[in-house]
Coordinates of C-alpha atoms and ligand atoms in Angstrom, one line a residue:
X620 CA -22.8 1.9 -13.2
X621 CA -24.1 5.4 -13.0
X622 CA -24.9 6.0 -8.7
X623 CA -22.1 7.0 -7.3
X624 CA -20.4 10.0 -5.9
X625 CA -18.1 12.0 -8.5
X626 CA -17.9 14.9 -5.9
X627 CA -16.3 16.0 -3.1
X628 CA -17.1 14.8 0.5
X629 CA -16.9 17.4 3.1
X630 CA -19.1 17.9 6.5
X631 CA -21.0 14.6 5.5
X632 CA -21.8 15.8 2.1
X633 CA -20.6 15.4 -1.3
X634 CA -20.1 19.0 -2.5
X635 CA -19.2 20.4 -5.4
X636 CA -15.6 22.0 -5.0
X637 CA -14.0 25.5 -7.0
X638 CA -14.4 23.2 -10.6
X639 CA -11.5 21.5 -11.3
X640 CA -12.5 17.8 -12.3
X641 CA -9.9 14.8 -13.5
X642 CA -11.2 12.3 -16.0
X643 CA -11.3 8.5 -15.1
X644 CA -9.7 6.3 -17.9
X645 CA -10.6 3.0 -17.7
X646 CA -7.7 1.6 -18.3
X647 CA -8.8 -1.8 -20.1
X648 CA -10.5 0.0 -22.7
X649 CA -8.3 3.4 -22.6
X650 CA -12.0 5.1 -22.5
X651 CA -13.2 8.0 -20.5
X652 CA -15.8 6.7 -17.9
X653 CA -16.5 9.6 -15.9
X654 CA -15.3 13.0 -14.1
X655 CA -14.3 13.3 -11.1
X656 CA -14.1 16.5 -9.0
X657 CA -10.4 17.5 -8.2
X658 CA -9.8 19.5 -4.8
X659 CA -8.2 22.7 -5.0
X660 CA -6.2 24.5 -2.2
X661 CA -9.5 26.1 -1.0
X662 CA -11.6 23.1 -0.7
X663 CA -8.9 20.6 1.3
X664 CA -8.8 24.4 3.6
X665 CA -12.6 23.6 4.0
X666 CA -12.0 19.9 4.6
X667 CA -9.8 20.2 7.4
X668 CA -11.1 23.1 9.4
X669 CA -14.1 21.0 9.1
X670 CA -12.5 18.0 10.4
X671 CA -11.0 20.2 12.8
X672 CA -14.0 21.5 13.9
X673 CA -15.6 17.7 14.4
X674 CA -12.6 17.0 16.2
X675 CA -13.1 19.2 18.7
X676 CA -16.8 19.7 18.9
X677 CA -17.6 15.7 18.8
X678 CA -15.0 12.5 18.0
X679 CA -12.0 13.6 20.3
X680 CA -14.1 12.9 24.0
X681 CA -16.1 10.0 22.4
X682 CA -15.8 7.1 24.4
X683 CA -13.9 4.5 22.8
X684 CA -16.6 1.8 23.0
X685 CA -18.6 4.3 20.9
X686 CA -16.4 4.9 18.4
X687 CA -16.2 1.7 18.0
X688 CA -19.6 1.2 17.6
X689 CA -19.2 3.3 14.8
X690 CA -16.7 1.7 13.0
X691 CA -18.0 -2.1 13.5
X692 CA -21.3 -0.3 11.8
X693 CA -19.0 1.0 9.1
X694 CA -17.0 -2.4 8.0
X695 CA -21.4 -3.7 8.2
X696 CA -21.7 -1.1 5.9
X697 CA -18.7 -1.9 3.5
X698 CA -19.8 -5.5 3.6
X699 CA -23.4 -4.8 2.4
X700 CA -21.9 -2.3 -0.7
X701 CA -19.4 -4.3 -1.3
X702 CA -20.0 -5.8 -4.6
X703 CA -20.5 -2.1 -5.8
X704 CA -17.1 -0.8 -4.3
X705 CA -15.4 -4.2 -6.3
X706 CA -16.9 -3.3 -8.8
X707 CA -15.6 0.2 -9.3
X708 CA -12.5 -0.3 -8.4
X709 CA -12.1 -3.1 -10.9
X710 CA -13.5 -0.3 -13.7
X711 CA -11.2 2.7 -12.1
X712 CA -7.7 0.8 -12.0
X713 CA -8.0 -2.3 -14.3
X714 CA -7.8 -4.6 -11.6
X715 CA -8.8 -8.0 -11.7
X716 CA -12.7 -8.2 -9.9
X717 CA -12.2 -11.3 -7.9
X718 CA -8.8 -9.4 -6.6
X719 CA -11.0 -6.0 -5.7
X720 CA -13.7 -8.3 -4.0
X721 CA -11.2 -9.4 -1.6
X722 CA -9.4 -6.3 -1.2
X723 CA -13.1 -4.7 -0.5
X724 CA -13.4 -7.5 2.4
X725 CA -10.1 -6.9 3.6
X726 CA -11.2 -3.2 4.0
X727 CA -14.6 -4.5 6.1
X728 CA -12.0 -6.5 8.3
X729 CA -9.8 -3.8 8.8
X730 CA -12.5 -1.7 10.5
X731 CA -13.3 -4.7 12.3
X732 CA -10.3 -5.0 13.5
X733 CA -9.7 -1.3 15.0
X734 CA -13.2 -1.7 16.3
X735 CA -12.4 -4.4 18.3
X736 CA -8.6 -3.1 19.1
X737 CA -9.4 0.2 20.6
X738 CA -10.7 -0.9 23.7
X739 CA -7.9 -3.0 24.2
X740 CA -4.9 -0.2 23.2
X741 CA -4.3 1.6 27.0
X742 CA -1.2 2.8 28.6
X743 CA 0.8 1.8 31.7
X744 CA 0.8 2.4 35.0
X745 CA 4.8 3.4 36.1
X746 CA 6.2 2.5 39.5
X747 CA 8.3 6.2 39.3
X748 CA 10.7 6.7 42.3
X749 CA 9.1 9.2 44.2
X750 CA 5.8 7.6 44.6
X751 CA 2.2 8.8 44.0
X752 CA 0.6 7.4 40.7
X753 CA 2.1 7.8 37.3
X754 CA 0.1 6.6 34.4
X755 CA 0.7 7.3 31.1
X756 CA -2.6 8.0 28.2
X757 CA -2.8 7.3 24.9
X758 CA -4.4 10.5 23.2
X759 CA -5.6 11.5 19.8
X760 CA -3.6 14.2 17.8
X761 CA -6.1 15.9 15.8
X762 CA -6.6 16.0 11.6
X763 CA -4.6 13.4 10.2
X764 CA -4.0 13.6 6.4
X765 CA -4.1 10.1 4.9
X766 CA -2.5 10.3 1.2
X767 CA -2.8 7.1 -0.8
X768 CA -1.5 5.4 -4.1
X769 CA -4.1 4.2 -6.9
X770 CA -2.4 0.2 -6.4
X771 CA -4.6 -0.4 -3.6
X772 CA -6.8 2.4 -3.0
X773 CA -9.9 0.9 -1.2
X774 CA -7.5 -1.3 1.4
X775 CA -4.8 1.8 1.8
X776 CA -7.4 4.0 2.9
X777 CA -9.6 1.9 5.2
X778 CA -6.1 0.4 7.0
X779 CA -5.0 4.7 7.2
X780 CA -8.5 5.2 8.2
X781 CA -10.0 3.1 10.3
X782 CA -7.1 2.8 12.9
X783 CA -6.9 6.7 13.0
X784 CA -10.7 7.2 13.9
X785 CA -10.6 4.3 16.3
X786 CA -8.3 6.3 18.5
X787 CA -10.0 9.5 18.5
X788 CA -8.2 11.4 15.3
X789 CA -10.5 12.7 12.2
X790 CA -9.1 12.0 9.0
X791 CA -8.9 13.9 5.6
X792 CA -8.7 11.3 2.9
X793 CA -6.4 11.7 -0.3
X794 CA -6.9 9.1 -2.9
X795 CA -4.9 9.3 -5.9
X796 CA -5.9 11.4 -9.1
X797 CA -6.2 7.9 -10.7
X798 CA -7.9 5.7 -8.5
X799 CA -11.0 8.4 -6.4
X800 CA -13.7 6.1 -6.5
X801 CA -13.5 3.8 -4.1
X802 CA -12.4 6.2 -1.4
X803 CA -15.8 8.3 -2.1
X804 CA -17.6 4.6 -1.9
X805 CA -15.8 4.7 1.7
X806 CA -16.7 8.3 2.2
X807 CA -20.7 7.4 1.8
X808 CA -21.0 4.5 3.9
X809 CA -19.0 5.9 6.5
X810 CA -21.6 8.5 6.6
X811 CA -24.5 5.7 6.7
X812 CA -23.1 3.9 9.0
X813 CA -23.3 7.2 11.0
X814 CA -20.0 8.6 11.4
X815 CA -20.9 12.0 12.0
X816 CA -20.2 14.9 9.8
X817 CA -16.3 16.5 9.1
X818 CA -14.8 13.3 10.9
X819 CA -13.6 11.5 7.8
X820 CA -13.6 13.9 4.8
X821 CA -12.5 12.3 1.0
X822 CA -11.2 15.1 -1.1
X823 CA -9.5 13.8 -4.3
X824 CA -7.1 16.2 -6.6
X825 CA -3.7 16.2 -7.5
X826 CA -1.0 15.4 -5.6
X827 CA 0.9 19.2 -6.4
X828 CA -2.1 21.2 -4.8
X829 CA -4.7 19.3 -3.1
X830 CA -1.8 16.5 -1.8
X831 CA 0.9 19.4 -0.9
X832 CA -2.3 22.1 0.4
X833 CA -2.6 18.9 3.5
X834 CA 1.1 18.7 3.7
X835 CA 1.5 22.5 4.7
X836 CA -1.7 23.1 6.5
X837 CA -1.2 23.9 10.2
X838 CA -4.2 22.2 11.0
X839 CA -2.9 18.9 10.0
X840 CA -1.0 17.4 13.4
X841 CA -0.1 13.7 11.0
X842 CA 0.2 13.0 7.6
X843 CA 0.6 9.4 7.1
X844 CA 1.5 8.5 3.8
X845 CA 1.7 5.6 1.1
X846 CA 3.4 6.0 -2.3
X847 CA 6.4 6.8 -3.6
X848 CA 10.0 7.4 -2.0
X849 CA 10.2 10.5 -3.9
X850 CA 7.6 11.8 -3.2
X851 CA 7.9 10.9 0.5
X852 CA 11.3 12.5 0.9
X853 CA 9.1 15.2 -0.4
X854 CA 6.6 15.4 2.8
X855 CA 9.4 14.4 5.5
X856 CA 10.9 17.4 4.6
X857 CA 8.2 19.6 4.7
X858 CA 6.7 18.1 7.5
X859 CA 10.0 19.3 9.1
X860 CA 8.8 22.4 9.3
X861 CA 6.7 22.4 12.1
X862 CA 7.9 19.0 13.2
X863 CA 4.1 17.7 12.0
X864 CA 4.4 13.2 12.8
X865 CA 4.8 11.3 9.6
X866 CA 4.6 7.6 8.9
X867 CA 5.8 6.9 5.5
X868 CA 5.0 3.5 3.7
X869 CA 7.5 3.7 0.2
X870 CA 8.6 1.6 -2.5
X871 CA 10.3 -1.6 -2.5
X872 CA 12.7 -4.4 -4.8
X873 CA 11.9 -6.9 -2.8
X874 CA 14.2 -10.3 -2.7
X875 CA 12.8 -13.7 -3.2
X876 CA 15.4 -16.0 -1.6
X877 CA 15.4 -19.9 -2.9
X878 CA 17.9 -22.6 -1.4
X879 CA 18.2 -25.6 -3.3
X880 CA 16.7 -27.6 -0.5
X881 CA 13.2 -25.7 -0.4
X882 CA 10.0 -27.3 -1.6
X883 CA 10.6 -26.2 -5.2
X884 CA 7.9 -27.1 -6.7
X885 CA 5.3 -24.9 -4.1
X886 CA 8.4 -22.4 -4.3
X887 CA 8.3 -22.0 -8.2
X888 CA 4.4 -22.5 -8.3
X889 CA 3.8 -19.6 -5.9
X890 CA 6.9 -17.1 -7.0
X891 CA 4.8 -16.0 -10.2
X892 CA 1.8 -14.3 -8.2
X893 CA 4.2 -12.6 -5.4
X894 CA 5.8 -10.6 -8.6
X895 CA 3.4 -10.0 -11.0
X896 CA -0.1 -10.2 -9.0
X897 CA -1.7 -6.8 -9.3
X898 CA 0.2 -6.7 -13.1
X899 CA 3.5 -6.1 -10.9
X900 CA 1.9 -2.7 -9.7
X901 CA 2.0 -3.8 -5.7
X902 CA 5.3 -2.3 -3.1
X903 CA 5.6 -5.8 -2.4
X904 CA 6.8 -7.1 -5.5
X905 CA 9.6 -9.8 -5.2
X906 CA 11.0 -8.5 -8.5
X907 CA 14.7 -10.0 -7.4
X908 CA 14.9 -13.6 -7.2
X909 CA 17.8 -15.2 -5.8
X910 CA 18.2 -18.8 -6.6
X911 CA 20.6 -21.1 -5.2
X912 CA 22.9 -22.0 -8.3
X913 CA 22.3 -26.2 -8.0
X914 CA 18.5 -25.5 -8.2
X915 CA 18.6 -22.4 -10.8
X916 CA 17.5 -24.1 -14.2
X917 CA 15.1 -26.4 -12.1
X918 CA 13.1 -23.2 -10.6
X919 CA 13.7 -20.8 -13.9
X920 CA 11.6 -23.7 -15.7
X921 CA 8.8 -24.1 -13.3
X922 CA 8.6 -20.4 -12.6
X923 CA 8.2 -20.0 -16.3
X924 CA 5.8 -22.7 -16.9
X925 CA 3.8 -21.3 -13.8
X926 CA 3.8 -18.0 -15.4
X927 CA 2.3 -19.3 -18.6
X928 CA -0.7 -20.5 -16.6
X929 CA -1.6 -16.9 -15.6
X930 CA -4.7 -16.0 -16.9
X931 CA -3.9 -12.2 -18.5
X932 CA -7.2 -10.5 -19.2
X933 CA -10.2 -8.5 -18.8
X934 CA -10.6 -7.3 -15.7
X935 CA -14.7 -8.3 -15.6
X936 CA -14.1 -11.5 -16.4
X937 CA -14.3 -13.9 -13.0
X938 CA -11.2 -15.9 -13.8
X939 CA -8.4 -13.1 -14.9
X940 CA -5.6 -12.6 -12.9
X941 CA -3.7 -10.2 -14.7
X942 CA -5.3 -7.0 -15.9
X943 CA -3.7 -4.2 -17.4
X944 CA -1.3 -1.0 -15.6
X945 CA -3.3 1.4 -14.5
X946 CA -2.1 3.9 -17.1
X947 CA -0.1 4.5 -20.2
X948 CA 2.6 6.3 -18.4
X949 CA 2.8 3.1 -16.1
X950 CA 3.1 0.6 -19.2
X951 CA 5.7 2.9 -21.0
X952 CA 7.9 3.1 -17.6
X953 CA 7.7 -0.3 -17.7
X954 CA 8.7 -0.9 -21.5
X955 CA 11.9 1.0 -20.9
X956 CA 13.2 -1.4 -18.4
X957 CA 12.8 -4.0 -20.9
X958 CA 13.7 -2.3 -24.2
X959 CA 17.2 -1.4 -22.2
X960 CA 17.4 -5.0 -20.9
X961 CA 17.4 -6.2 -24.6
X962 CA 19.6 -3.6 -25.4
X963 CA 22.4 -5.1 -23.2
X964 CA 22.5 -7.9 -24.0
X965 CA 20.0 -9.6 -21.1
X966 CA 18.3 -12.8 -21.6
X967 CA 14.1 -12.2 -22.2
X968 CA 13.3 -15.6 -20.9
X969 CA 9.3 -14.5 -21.3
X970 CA 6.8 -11.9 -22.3
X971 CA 7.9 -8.4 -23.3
X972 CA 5.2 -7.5 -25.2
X973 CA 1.5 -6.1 -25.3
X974 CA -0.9 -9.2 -25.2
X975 CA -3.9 -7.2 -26.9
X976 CA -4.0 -4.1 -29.1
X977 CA -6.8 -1.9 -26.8
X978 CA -5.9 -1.5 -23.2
X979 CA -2.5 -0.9 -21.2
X980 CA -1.9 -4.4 -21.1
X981 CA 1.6 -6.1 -20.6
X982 CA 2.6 -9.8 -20.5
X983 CA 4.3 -11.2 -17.3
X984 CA 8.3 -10.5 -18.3
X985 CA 10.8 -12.9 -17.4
X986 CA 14.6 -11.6 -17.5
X987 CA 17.5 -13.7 -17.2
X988 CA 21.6 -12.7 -17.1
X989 CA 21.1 -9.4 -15.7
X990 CA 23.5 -7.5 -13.7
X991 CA 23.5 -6.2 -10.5
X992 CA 24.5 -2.6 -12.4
X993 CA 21.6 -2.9 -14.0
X994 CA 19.0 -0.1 -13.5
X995 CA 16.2 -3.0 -14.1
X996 CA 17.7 -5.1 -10.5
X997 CA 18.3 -1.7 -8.7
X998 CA 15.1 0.3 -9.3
X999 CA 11.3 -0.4 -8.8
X1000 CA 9.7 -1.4 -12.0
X1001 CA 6.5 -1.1 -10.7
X1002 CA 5.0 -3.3 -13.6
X1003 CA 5.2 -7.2 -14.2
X1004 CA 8.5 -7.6 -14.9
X1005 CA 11.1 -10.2 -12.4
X1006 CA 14.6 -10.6 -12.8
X1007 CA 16.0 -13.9 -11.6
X1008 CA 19.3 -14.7 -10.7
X1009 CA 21.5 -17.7 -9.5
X1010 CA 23.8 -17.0 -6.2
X1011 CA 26.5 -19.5 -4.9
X1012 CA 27.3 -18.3 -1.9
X1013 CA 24.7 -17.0 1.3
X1014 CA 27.2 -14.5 2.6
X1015 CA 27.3 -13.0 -0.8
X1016 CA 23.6 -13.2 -1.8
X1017 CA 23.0 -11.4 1.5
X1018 CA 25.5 -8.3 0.6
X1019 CA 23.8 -8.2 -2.7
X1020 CA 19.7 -8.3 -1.1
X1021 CA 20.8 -5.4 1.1
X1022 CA 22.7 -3.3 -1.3
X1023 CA 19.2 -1.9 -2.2
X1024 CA 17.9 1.4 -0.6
X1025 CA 15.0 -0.3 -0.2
X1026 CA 13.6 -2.8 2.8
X1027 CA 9.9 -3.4 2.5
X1028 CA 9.6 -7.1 1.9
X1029 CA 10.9 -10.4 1.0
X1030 CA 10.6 -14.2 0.7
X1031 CA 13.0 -17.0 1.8
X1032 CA 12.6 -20.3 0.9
X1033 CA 14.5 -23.5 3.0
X1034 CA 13.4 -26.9 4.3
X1035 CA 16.2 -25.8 6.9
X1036 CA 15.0 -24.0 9.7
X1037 CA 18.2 -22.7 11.7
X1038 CA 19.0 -21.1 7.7
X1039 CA 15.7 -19.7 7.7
X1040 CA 16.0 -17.7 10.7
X1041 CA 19.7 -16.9 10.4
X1042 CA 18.6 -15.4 6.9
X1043 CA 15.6 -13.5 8.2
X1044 CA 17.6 -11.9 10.8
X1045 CA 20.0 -10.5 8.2
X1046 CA 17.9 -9.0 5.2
X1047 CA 17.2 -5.4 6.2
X1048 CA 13.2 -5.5 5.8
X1049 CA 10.6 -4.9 7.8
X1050 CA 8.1 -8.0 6.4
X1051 CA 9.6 -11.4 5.8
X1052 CA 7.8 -14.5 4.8
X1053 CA 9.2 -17.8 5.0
X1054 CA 8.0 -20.9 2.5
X1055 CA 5.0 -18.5 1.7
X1056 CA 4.9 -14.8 -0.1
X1057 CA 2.1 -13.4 2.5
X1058 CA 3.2 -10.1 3.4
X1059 CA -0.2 -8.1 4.7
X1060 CA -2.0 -9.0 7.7
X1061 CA -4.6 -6.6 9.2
X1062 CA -3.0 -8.0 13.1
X1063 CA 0.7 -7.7 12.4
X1064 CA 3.0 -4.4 12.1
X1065 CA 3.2 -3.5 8.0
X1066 CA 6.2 -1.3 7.1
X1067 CA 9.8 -1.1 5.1
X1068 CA 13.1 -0.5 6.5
X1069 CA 15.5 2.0 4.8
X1070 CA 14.0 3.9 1.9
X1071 CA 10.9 2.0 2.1
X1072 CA 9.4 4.2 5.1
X1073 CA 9.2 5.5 8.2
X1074 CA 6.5 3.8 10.8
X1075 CA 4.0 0.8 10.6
X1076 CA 0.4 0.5 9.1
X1077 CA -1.6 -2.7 10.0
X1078 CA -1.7 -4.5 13.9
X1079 CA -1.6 -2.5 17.3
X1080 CA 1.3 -0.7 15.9
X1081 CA -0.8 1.5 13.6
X1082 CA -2.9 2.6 16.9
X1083 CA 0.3 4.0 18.4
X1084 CA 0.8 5.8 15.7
X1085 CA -1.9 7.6 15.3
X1086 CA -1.4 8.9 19.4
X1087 CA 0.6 11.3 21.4
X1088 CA 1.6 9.3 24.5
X1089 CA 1.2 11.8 27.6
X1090 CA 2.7 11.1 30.9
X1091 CA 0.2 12.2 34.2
X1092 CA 1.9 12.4 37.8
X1093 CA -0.3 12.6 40.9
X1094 CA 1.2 13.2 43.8
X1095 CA 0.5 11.2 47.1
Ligands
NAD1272 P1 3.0 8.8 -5.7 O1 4.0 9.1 -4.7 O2 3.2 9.5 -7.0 O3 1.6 9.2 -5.2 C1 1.0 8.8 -4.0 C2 0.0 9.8 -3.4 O4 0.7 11.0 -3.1 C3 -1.1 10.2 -4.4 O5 -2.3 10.4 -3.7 C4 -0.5 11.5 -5.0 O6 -1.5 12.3 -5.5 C5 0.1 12.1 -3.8 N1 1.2 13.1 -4.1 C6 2.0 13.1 -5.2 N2 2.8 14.2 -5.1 C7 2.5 14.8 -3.9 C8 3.0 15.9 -3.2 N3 4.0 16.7 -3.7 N4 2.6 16.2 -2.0 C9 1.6 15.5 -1.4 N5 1.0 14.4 -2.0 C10 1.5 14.1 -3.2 O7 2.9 7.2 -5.8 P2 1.9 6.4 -6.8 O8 2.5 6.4 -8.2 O9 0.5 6.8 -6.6 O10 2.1 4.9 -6.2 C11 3.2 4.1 -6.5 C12 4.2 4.1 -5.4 O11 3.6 3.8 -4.1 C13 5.3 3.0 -5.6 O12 6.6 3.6 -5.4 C14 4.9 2.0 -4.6 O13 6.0 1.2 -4.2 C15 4.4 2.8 -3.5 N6 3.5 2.0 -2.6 C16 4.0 1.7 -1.4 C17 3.3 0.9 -0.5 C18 3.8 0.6 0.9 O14 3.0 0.2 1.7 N7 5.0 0.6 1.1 C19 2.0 0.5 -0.9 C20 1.5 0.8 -2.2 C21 2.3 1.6 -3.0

């Protein structure tokens, strides 16, 4: 694994930037793999005037059937690199290869997708009062600033991407300081597939100068980011400033609701994997589960019996499911919640500890008896920890689902469809799943309610977005 790009990728190019360079841990073997240039202040300067520059001088008055030309050649592109791009981003963030194979394919479809979309995303001709013709346009807004998390890097990117350069916007790409690679994979085939120069630029760094350099810049007319609440409270306010459009995707402590009458044993088989896939490191966790009381000890068993199935392990090997956190800091956050669970008093029905001595592995973590107090039910754990607890009552369950800040996701499970719906229509989320834990679909609006963000990624909704809508009058 020694060809690929370590630099920065600017005007079509990688580029060596002012020095600064972060090392890549890979985080099965806690080993250095390679260096990475970090972008300072000066280089994400260069990136956007460039992208500025190609905004102007070429992508803005492309038609839209040649952009999406372009961006059908790019998902071509991803497809033919694709075991390469897996392959990194199994090495960069421990995750599971057969998991990165489909979130590389998920990235080709996503471009597909916007491809296809664009030439079907128009306004609307309005029957104003006064006659004449009114129409309204969807236009471009200029240098959007994508800033991603290292959960999902290669999927985050393309469905921040791909969307924005379908409708005319060039982008300046921000992976995390953990995770770079796979967006630089995205940055090169872009460029082969013959996206030309300064309309997607890749510049990885730190979030405090190269992520808050794009936040400030004048240039920047979007910034449409996914990570952390904090962190996005952060760039709402900033973005204040000169009232630059945000779309915020955030954290979550997402509910997984099970009546007594639901297909337990596909609701217990299933649970496992919508908490702890991606080692519990995923926005969409259902780390609360809510179990109706008369079914509790039935679904804890199963649950726990499917979680012993789960195959923790390298993350080259075919069959793993679980690999390690992506970091030490990561498995230690996540080790507090626990240590202070077994503090109190709280039941550790499973797992707790590190499987293996090399690598920042943790096993699946099972806690029963908690409270709703408790710091490990309120905040996101971001690790593969669950909490499970039984509820009596559906009014009561709902005022407890809700009484989190946060409204990304969640799962109910009922053979009883007038329940389902009424219960959909009441949990303050913005993606609900009924008897299934899918959450993401490339076609259908992605986003939280609450503290979990501000605007939608995925579907037509994304398009919008990443537009100013204009109003034109002509007169009779
Ligand atoms: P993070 O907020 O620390 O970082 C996310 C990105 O922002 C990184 O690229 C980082 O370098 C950058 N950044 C950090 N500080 C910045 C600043 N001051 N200005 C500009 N950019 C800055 O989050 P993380 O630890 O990388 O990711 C985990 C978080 O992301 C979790 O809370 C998770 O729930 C959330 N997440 C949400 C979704 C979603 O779609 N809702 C998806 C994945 C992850």
């Amino acid at each position: 694994m020694s060809g690929f790009p370590r630099e920065l990728f600017i005007d079509g190019k990688f580029v060596t930037g002012a020095g600064k360079r972060t090392a890549q841990i890979d985080p099965a073997t806690e080993e250095t793999f390679c260096e990475v240039e970090a972008a300072s202040a000066v280089d994400v300067d260069r990136a956007v005037s460039s992208a500025q520059r190609a905004f102007e001088s070429t992508w803005r008055d492309r038609a839209p059937g040649k952009r999406a030309d372009v961006l059908f050649k790019i998902a071509h592109s991803i497809r033919q690199h694709a075991e390469a791009i897996a392959q990194l981003e199994s090495r960069n963030i421990g995750k599971p290869i057969s998991d990165a194979r489909d979130e590389v394919a998920l990235g080709a479809r996503i471009f597909e997708f916007y491809a296809g979309a664009v030439t079907k995303f128009g306004g609307q001709v309005i029957p104003v009062a006064r006659g004449g013709l009114d129409f309204t346009l969807r236009q471009p807004m200029g240098v959007v600033a994508a800033i991603v998390p290292w959960n999902f890097p290669f999927p985050i990117g393309c469905w921040k991407a791909a969307p924005a350069l379908a409708a005319g916007n060039c982008v300046v790409l921000k992976p995390a300081g953990q995770s770079p690679l796979s967006a630089l994979m995205l940055g090169q085939v872009a460029a082969e597939a013959g996206l030309p120069p300064g309309v997607l630029q890749v510049v990885p760094g730190s979030g405090s100068e190269a992520g808050d350099t794009l936040v400030r810049h004048p240039l920047v007319r979007k910034i449409s980011f996914t990570g952390s609440t904090e962190v996005g409270k952060r760039i709402m306010e900033l973005a204040a400033r000169d009232l630059k459009r945000v779309s915020l995707e955030l954290g979550g402590k997402s509910p997984n609701i099970v009546f007594a009458d639901a297909d337990l044993e596909l609701a217990a088989a299933s649970s496992p994997m919508s908490v702890f896939a991606n080692t519990g490191q995923d926005c969409c966790a259902r780390s609360r589960v809510f179990v109706e009381r008369s079914a509790f000890d039935r679904f804890v068993e199963k649950f726990i019996g499917a979680t012993k199935d789960l195959r923790v392990g390298e993350p080259s090997n075919e069959a793993t499911q679980l690999g390690p956190l992506v970091s030490a800091i990561q498995r230690n956050a996540s080790e507090e919640f626990i240590t202070e669970s077994k503090r109190a008093g709280r039941r550790l029905a499973l797992g707790g500890n590190r499987p293996q001595p090399r690598g920042y592995f943790l096993e699946p973590t099972v806690l029963l008896d908690v409270e709703p107090g408790d710091r490990v039910w309120r905040e996101e754990v971001f690790g593969p920890v669950v909490c499970i607890r039984p509820f009596d009552n559906e009014e009561q369950m709902l005022r407890e689902v809700n009484a989190s800040p946060y409204g990304l996701s969640g799962s109910i499970w009922t053979n009883d469809l007038k329940r389902a719906l009424r219960v959909a229509r009441r949990v303050e989320s913005g993606v609900l799943s009924i008897n299934s834990h899918a959450s993401v679909h490339v076609e259908a609006p992605f986003g939280g309610f609450k503290q979990s963000g501000l605007g939608r990624d995925l579907g037509m909704a994304a398009l919008e977005g990443y537009t100013e809508l204009k109003n034109v009058y002509i007169a009779d």
